[in-house]
CSV table of C-alpha atoms in Angstrom, one decimal:
chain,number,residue,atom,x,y,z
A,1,UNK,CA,5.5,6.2,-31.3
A,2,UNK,CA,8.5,4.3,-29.0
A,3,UNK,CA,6.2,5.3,-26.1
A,4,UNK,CA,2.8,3.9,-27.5
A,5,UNK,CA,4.8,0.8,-28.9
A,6,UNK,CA,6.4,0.5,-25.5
A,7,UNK,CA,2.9,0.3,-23.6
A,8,UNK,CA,1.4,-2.3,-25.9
A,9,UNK,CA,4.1,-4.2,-25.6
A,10,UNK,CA,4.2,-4.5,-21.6
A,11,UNK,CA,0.5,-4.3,-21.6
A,12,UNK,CA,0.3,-7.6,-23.5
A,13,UNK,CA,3.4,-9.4,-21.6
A,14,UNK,CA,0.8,-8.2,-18.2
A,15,UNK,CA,-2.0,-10.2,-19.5
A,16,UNK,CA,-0.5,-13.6,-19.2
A,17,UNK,CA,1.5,-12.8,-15.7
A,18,UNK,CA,-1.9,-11.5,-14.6
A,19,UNK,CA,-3.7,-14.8,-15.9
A,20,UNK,CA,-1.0,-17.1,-14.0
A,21,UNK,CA,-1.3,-14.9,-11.0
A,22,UNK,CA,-4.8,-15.7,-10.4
A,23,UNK,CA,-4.7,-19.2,-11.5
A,24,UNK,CA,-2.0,-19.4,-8.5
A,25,UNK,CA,-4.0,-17.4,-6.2
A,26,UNK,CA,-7.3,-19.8,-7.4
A,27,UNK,CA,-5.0,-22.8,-6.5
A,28,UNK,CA,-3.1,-22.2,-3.3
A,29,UNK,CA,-7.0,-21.4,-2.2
A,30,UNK,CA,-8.2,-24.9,-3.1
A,31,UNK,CA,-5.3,-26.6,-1.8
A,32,UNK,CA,-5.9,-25.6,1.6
A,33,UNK,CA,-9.1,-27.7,1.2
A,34,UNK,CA,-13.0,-27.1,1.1
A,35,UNK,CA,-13.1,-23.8,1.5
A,36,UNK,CA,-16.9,-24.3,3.4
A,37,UNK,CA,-15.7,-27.4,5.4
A,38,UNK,CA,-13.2,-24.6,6.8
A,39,UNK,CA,-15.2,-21.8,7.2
A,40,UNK,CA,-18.1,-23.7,9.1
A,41,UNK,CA,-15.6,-26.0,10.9
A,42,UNK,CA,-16.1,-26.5,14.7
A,43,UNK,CA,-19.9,-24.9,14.0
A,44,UNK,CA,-22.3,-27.6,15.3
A,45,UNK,CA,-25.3,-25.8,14.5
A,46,UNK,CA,-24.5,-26.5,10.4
A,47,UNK,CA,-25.2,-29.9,9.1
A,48,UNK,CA,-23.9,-31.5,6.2
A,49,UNK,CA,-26.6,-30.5,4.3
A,50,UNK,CA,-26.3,-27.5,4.4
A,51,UNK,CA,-23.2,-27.7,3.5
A,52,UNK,CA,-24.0,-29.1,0.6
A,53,UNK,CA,-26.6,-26.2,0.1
A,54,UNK,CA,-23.8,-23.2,0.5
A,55,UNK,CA,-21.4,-25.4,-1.7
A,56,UNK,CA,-24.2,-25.7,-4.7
A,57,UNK,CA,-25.1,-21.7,-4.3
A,58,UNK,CA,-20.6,-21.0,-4.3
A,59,UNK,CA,-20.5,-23.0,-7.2
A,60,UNK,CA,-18.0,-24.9,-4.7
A,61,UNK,CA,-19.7,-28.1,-6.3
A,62,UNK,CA,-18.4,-27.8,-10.0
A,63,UNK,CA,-15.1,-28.8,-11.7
A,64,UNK,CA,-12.4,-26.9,-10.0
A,65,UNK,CA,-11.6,-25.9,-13.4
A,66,UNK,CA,-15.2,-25.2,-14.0
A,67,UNK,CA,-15.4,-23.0,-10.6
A,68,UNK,CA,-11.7,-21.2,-12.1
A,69,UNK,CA,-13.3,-20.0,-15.2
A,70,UNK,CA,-16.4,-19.0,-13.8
A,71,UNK,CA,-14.4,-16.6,-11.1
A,72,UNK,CA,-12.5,-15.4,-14.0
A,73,UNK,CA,-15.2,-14.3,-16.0
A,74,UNK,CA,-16.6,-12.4,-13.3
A,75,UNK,CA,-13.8,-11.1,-12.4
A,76,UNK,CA,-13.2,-9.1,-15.3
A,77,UNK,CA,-16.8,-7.7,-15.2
A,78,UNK,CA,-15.4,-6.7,-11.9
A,79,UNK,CA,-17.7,-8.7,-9.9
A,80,UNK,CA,-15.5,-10.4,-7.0
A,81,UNK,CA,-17.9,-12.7,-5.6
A,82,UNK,CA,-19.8,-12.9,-2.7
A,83,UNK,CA,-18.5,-13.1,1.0
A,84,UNK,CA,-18.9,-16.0,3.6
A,85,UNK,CA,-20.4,-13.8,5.6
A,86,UNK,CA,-22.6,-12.2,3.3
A,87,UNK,CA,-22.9,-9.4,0.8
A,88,UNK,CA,-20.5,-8.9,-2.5
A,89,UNK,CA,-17.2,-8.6,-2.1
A,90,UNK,CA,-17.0,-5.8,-4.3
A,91,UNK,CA,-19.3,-3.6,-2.0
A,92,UNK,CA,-16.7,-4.7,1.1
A,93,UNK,CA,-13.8,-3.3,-0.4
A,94,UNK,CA,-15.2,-0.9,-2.0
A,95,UNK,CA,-16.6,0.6,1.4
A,96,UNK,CA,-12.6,0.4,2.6
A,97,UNK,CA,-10.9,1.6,-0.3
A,98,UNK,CA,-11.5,5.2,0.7
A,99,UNK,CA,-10.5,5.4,4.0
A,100,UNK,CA,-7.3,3.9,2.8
A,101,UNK,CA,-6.7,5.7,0.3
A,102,UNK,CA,-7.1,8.3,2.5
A,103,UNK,CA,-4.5,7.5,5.4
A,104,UNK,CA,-2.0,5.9,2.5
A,105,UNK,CA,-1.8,9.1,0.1
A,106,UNK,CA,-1.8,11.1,2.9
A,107,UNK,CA,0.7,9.5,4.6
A,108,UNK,CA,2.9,8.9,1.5
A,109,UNK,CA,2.6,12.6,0.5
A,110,UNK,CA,3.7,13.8,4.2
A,111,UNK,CA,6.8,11.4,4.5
A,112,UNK,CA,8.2,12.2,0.9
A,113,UNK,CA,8.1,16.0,1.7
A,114,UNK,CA,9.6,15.4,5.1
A,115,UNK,CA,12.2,12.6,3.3
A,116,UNK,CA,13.4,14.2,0.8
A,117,UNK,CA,15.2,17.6,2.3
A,118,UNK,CA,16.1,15.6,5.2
A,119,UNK,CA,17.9,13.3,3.0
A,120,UNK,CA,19.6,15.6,0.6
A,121,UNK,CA,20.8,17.9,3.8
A,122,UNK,CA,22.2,15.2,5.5
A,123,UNK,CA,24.0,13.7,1.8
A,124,UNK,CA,25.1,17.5,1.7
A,125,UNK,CA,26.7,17.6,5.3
A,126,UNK,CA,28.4,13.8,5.0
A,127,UNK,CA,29.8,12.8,8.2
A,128,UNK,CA,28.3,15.8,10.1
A,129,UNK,CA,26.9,15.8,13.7
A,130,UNK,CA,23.7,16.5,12.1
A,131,UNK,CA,23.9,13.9,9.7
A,132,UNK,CA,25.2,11.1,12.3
A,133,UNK,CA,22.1,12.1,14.2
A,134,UNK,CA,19.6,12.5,11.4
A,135,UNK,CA,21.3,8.5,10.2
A,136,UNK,CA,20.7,7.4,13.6
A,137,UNK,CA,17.3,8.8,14.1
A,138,UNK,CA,16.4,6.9,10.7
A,139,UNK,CA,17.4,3.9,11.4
A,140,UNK,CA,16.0,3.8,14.8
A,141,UNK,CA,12.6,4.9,13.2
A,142,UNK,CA,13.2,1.6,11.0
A,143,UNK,CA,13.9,-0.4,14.0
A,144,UNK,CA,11.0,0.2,15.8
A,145,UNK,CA,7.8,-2.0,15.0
A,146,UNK,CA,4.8,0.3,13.7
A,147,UNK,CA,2.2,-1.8,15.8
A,148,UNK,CA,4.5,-0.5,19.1
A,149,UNK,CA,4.5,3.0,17.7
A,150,UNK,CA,1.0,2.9,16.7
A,151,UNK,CA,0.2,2.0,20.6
A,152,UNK,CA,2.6,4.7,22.0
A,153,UNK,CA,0.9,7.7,20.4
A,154,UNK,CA,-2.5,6.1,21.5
A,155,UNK,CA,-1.2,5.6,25.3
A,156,UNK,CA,0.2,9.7,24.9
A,157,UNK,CA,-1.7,11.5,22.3
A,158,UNK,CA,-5.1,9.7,23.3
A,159,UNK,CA,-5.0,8.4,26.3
A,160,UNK,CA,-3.3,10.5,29.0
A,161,UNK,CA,-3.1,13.9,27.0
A,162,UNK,CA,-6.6,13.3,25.8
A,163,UNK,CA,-5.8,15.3,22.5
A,164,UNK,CA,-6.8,13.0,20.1
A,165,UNK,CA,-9.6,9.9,19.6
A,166,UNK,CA,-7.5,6.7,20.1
A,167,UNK,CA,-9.2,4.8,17.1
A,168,UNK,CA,-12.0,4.8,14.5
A,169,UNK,CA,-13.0,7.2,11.6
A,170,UNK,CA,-15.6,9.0,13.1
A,171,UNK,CA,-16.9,9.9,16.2
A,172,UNK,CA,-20.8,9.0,16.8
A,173,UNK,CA,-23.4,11.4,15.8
A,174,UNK,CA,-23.7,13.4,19.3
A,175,UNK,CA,-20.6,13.8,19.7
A,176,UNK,CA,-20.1,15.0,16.4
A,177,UNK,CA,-22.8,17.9,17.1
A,178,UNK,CA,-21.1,18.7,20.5
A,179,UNK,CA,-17.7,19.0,18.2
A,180,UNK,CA,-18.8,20.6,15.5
A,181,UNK,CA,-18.0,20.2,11.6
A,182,UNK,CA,-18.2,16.9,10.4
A,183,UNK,CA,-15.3,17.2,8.1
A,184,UNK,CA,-13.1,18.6,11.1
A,185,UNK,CA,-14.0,15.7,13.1
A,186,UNK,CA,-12.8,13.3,10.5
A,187,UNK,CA,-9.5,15.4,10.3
A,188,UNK,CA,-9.2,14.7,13.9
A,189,UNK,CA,-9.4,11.0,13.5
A,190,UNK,CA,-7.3,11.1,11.0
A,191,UNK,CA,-4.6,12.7,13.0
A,192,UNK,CA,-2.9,9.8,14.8
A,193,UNK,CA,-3.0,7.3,12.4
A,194,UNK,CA,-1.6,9.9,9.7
A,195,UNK,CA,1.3,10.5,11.8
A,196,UNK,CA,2.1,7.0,12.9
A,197,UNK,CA,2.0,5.9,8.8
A,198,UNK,CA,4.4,8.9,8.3
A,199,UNK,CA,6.8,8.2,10.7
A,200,UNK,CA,7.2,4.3,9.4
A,201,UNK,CA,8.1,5.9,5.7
A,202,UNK,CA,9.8,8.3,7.1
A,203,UNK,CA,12.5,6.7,8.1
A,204,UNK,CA,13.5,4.2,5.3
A,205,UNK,CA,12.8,7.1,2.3
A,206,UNK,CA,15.4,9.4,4.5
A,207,UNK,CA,18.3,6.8,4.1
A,208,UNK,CA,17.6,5.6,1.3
A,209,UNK,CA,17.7,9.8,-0.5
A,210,UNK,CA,21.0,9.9,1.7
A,211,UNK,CA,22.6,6.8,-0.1
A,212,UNK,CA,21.4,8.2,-3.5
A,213,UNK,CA,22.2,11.5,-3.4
A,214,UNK,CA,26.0,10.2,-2.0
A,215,UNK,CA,26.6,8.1,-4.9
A,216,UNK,CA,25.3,10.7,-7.3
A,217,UNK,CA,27.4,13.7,-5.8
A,218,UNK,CA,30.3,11.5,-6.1
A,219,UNK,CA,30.1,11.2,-9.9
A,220,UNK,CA,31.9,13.3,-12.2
A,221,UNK,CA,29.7,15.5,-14.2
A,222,UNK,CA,28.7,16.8,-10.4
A,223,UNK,CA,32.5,17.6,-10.2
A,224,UNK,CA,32.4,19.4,-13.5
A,225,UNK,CA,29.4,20.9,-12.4
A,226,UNK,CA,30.9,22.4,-9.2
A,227,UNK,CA,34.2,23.4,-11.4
A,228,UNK,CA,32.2,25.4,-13.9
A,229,UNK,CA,30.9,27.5,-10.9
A,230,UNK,CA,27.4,26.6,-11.0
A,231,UNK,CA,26.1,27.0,-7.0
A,232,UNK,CA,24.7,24.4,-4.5
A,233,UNK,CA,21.4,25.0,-4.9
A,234,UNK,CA,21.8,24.3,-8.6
A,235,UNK,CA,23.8,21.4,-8.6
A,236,UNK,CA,21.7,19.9,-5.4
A,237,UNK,CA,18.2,20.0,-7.5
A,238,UNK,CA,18.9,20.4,-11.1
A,239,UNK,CA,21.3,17.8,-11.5
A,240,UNK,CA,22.1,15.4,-8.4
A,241,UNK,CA,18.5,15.2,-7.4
A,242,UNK,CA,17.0,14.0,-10.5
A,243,UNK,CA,19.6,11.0,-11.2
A,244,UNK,CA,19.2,10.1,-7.0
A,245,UNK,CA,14.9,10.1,-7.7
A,246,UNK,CA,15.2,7.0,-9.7
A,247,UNK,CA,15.7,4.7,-6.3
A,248,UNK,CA,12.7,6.5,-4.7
A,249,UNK,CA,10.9,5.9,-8.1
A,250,UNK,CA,11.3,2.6,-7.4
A,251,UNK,CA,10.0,2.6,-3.7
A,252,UNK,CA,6.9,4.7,-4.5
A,253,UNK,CA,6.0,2.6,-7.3
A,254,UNK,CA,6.6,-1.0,-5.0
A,255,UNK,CA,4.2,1.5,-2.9
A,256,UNK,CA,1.7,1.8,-5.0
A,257,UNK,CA,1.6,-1.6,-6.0
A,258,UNK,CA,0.2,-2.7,-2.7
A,259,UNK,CA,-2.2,0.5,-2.5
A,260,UNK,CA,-5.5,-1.2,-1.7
A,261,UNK,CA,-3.9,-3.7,1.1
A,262,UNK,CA,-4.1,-0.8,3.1
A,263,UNK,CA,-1.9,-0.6,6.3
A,264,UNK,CA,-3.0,-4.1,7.8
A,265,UNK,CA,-1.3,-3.0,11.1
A,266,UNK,CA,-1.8,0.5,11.5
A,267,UNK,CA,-5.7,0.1,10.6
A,268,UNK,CA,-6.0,-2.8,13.0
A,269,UNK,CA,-4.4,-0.6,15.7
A,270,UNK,CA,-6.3,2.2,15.6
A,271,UNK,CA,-9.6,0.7,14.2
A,272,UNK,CA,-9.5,2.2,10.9
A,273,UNK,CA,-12.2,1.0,8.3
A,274,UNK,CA,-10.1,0.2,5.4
A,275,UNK,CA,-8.9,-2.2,3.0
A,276,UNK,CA,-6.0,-3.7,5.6
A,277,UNK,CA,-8.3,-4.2,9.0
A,278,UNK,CA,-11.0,-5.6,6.6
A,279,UNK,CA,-8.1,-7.8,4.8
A,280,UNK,CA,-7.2,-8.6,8.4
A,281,UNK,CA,-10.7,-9.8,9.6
A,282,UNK,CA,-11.6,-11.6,6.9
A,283,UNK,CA,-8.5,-13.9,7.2
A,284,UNK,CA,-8.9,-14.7,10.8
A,285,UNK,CA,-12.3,-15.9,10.3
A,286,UNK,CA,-10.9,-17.5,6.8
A,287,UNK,CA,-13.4,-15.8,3.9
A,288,UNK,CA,-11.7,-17.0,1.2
A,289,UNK,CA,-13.6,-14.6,-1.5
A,290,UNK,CA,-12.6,-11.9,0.1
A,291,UNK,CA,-8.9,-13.1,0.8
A,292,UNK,CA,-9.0,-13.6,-3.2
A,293,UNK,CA,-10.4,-10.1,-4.0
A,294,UNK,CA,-7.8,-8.3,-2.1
A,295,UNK,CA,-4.9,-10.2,-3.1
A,296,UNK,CA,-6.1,-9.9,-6.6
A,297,UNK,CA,-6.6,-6.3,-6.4
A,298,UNK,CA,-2.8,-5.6,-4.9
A,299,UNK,CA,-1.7,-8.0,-7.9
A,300,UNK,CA,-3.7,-5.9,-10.8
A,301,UNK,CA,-2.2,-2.8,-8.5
A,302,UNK,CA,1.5,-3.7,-8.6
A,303,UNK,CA,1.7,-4.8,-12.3
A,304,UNK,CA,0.1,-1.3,-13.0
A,305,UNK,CA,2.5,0.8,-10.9
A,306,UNK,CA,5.3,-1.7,-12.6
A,307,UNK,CA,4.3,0.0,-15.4
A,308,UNK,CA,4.3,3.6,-14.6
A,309,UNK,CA,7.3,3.4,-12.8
A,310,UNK,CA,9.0,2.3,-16.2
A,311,UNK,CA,7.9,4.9,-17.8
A,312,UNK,CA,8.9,7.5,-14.9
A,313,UNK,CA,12.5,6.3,-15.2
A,314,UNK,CA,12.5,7.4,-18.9
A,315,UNK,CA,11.4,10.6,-18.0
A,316,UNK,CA,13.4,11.1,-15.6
A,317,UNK,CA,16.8,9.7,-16.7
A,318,UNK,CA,16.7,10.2,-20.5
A,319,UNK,CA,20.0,8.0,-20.8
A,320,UNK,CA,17.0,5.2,-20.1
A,321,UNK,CA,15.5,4.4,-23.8
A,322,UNK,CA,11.8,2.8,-24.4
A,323,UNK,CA,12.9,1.3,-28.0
C-alpha cells in the first residue's frame, strides 16, 4: 500500500511540474517572436498575405493564451501539431523514434555490460597498473568529443578499410539484393554508430562504478564481511555491488530521461534517421512545432524515468523507505 500511495502521490506532484514545463516551453517559443515572420524570413517569394494565411491556419492569430490552451488540449490527445514544413509532427517523430531507440538501447545495453566489470575490477585492484591504465583510458574516452570520434571510425572503419557504410540506415534497394538479407544489412549500418555511442558511455559509467564500488568497499559491514570469511566473489556482487548500483541508477535513469532526443551528434554524423538529426534539422531551419514536440517529449520522458528510478532505489537499497 506504501508503494501504491507512493506513486499517486509523485504522480499528482508530476502533473503541475509537467503543466509549468510546457507553459515555459510555450513561452520562451513566443518570446523569440512570430514564429512565421521567422520561419519565412529572408523568403521574397512570401507576401504578407500569406502570412497572414499560414498564421490564421497555425492558429498563430489568436490570444497567445488562446493558442496555449488549444496546444495543450491537443497535446494530451497526443496530437503535437503540424510542422512548418509540412505533415504532423506526430508522424515525424514517430518515423525517428525507432531508429533511436534502436542505436540508444543498444548502445546503453553494450556500455553497461562492458562498464560495469571494468569498473568493479579496477575498484578491486586500487592503485594497480591495470587500474592506472583502465582510469586513464576512461578519462581519455571522456575527453575526447564524440563528433571527433564519430568521424575517426568513419575515416578508418568506412573509408580506408572499407568494412563498414560510413552513414545512413539502409543501403538502397540493389545494393541490398547484391548483399543479401535485409535485416543483416541494417545490422551492418548499425555497426559504427553502435560502437561510437558505446565508447562515449563507456567511459564515464567505468569511473563512475570505480568511485562507487571504492567508497562502498571501504565501509564496514564489507570489513565484517571479509572477517567472517565470506569470498571475493561474494562480497564483490552480493553485497558491494548492490549499495555501488544506486549512483548508476541515477545515471541510467538521467538517461532515460532524454531517450527520444536521440544522439543529436552521433545521428547527425553518421546520417542516422532518428529523433536527434531530425531534432537537429528542424532547429536550423527554426520549425518551432517540432522544436516543441521533442522537447516536450524529453520533458514527459525525464519526469517518468524520475519516477522509476525512485522506486529502483527502494528496491535496491531497502534502508531507502517509500512512507
Amino acid at each position: 500500500m506504501s508503494l501504491i500511495k507512493y506513486l499517486i502521490r509523485r504522480s499528482l506532484y508530476l502533473i503541475p511540474v509537467f503543466l509549468g514545463i510546457t507553459l515555459l516551453v510555450f513561452s520562451i517559443e513566443r518570446l523569440a517572436g512570430d514564429p512565421v515572420q521567422i520561419a519565412t524570413f529572408g523568403n521574397t517569394h512570401i507576401t504578407e498575405d500569406q502570412r497572414q494565411r499560414i498564421r490564421q491556419y497555425y492558429g498563430l492569430d489568436k490570444p497567445v493564451y488562446l493558442q496555449y490552451l488549444h496546444w495543450l488540449s491537443e497535446l494530451l490527445v497526443l496530437n503535437l501539431g503540424d510542422s512548418f514544413g509540412g505533415g504532423s509532427v506526430s508522424n515525424l517523430v514517430g518515423q525517428g523514434i525507432l531508429a533511436t531507440l534502436e542505436l540508444q538501447l543498444l548502445g546503453l545495453f553494450l556500455s553497461l555490460v562492458i562498464a560495469i566489470p571494468i569498473g568493479i575490477y579496477s575498484a578491486k585492484r586500487r592503485y594497480s597498473v591495470l587500474d592506472v591504465t583502465l582510469s586513464s583510458s576512461a578519462l581519455v574516452g571522456t575527453s575526447i568529443p564524440i563528433s571527433f570520434m564519430g568521424i575517426a571510425f568513419i575515416l578508418i572503419f568506412g573509408y580506408y578499410l572499407n568494412l563498414f557504410p560510413s552513414g545512413g540506415a539502409q543501403s538502397t534497394i540493389q545494393s541490398q539484393y547484391l548483399y543479401g538479407n535485409v535485416i543483416l544489412d541494417q545490422l551492418w549500418h548499425l555497426t559504427l554508430p553502435t560502437l561510437v555511442y558505446t565508447f562515449a558511455i563507456l567511459a564515464p559509467v567505468v569511473l563512475l562504478v570505480r568511485s562507487s564500488m571504492l567508497e562502498v568497499l571501504r565501509q564496514d559491514y564489507i570489513l565484517a564481511a571479509r572477517a567472517s570469511g565470506l569470498g571475493d566473489r561474494a562480497i564483490l556482487y552480493k553485497h558491494a555491488l548492490r549499495n555501488a548500483l544506486i549512483p548508476i541508477v541515477t545515471y541510467v535513469g538521467l538517461y532515460f530521461g532524454g531517450l527520444l532526443a536521440g544522439a543529436p551528434v552521433t545521428e547527425t554524423v553518421f546520417n542516422w534517421p532518428g529523433v536527434g538529426a531530425l531534432f537537429v534539422v528542424k532547429t536550423n531551419v527554426l520549425d518551432f512545432p517540432v522544436i516543441q514536440g521533442v522537447v516536450v517529449l524529453i520533458t514527459l520522458m525525464t519526469l517518468v524515468a524520475n519516477l522509476v528510478t525512485d522506486l529502483t532505489y527502494a528496491y535496491i537499497d531497502p534502508r531507502i523507505r517509500i512512507d
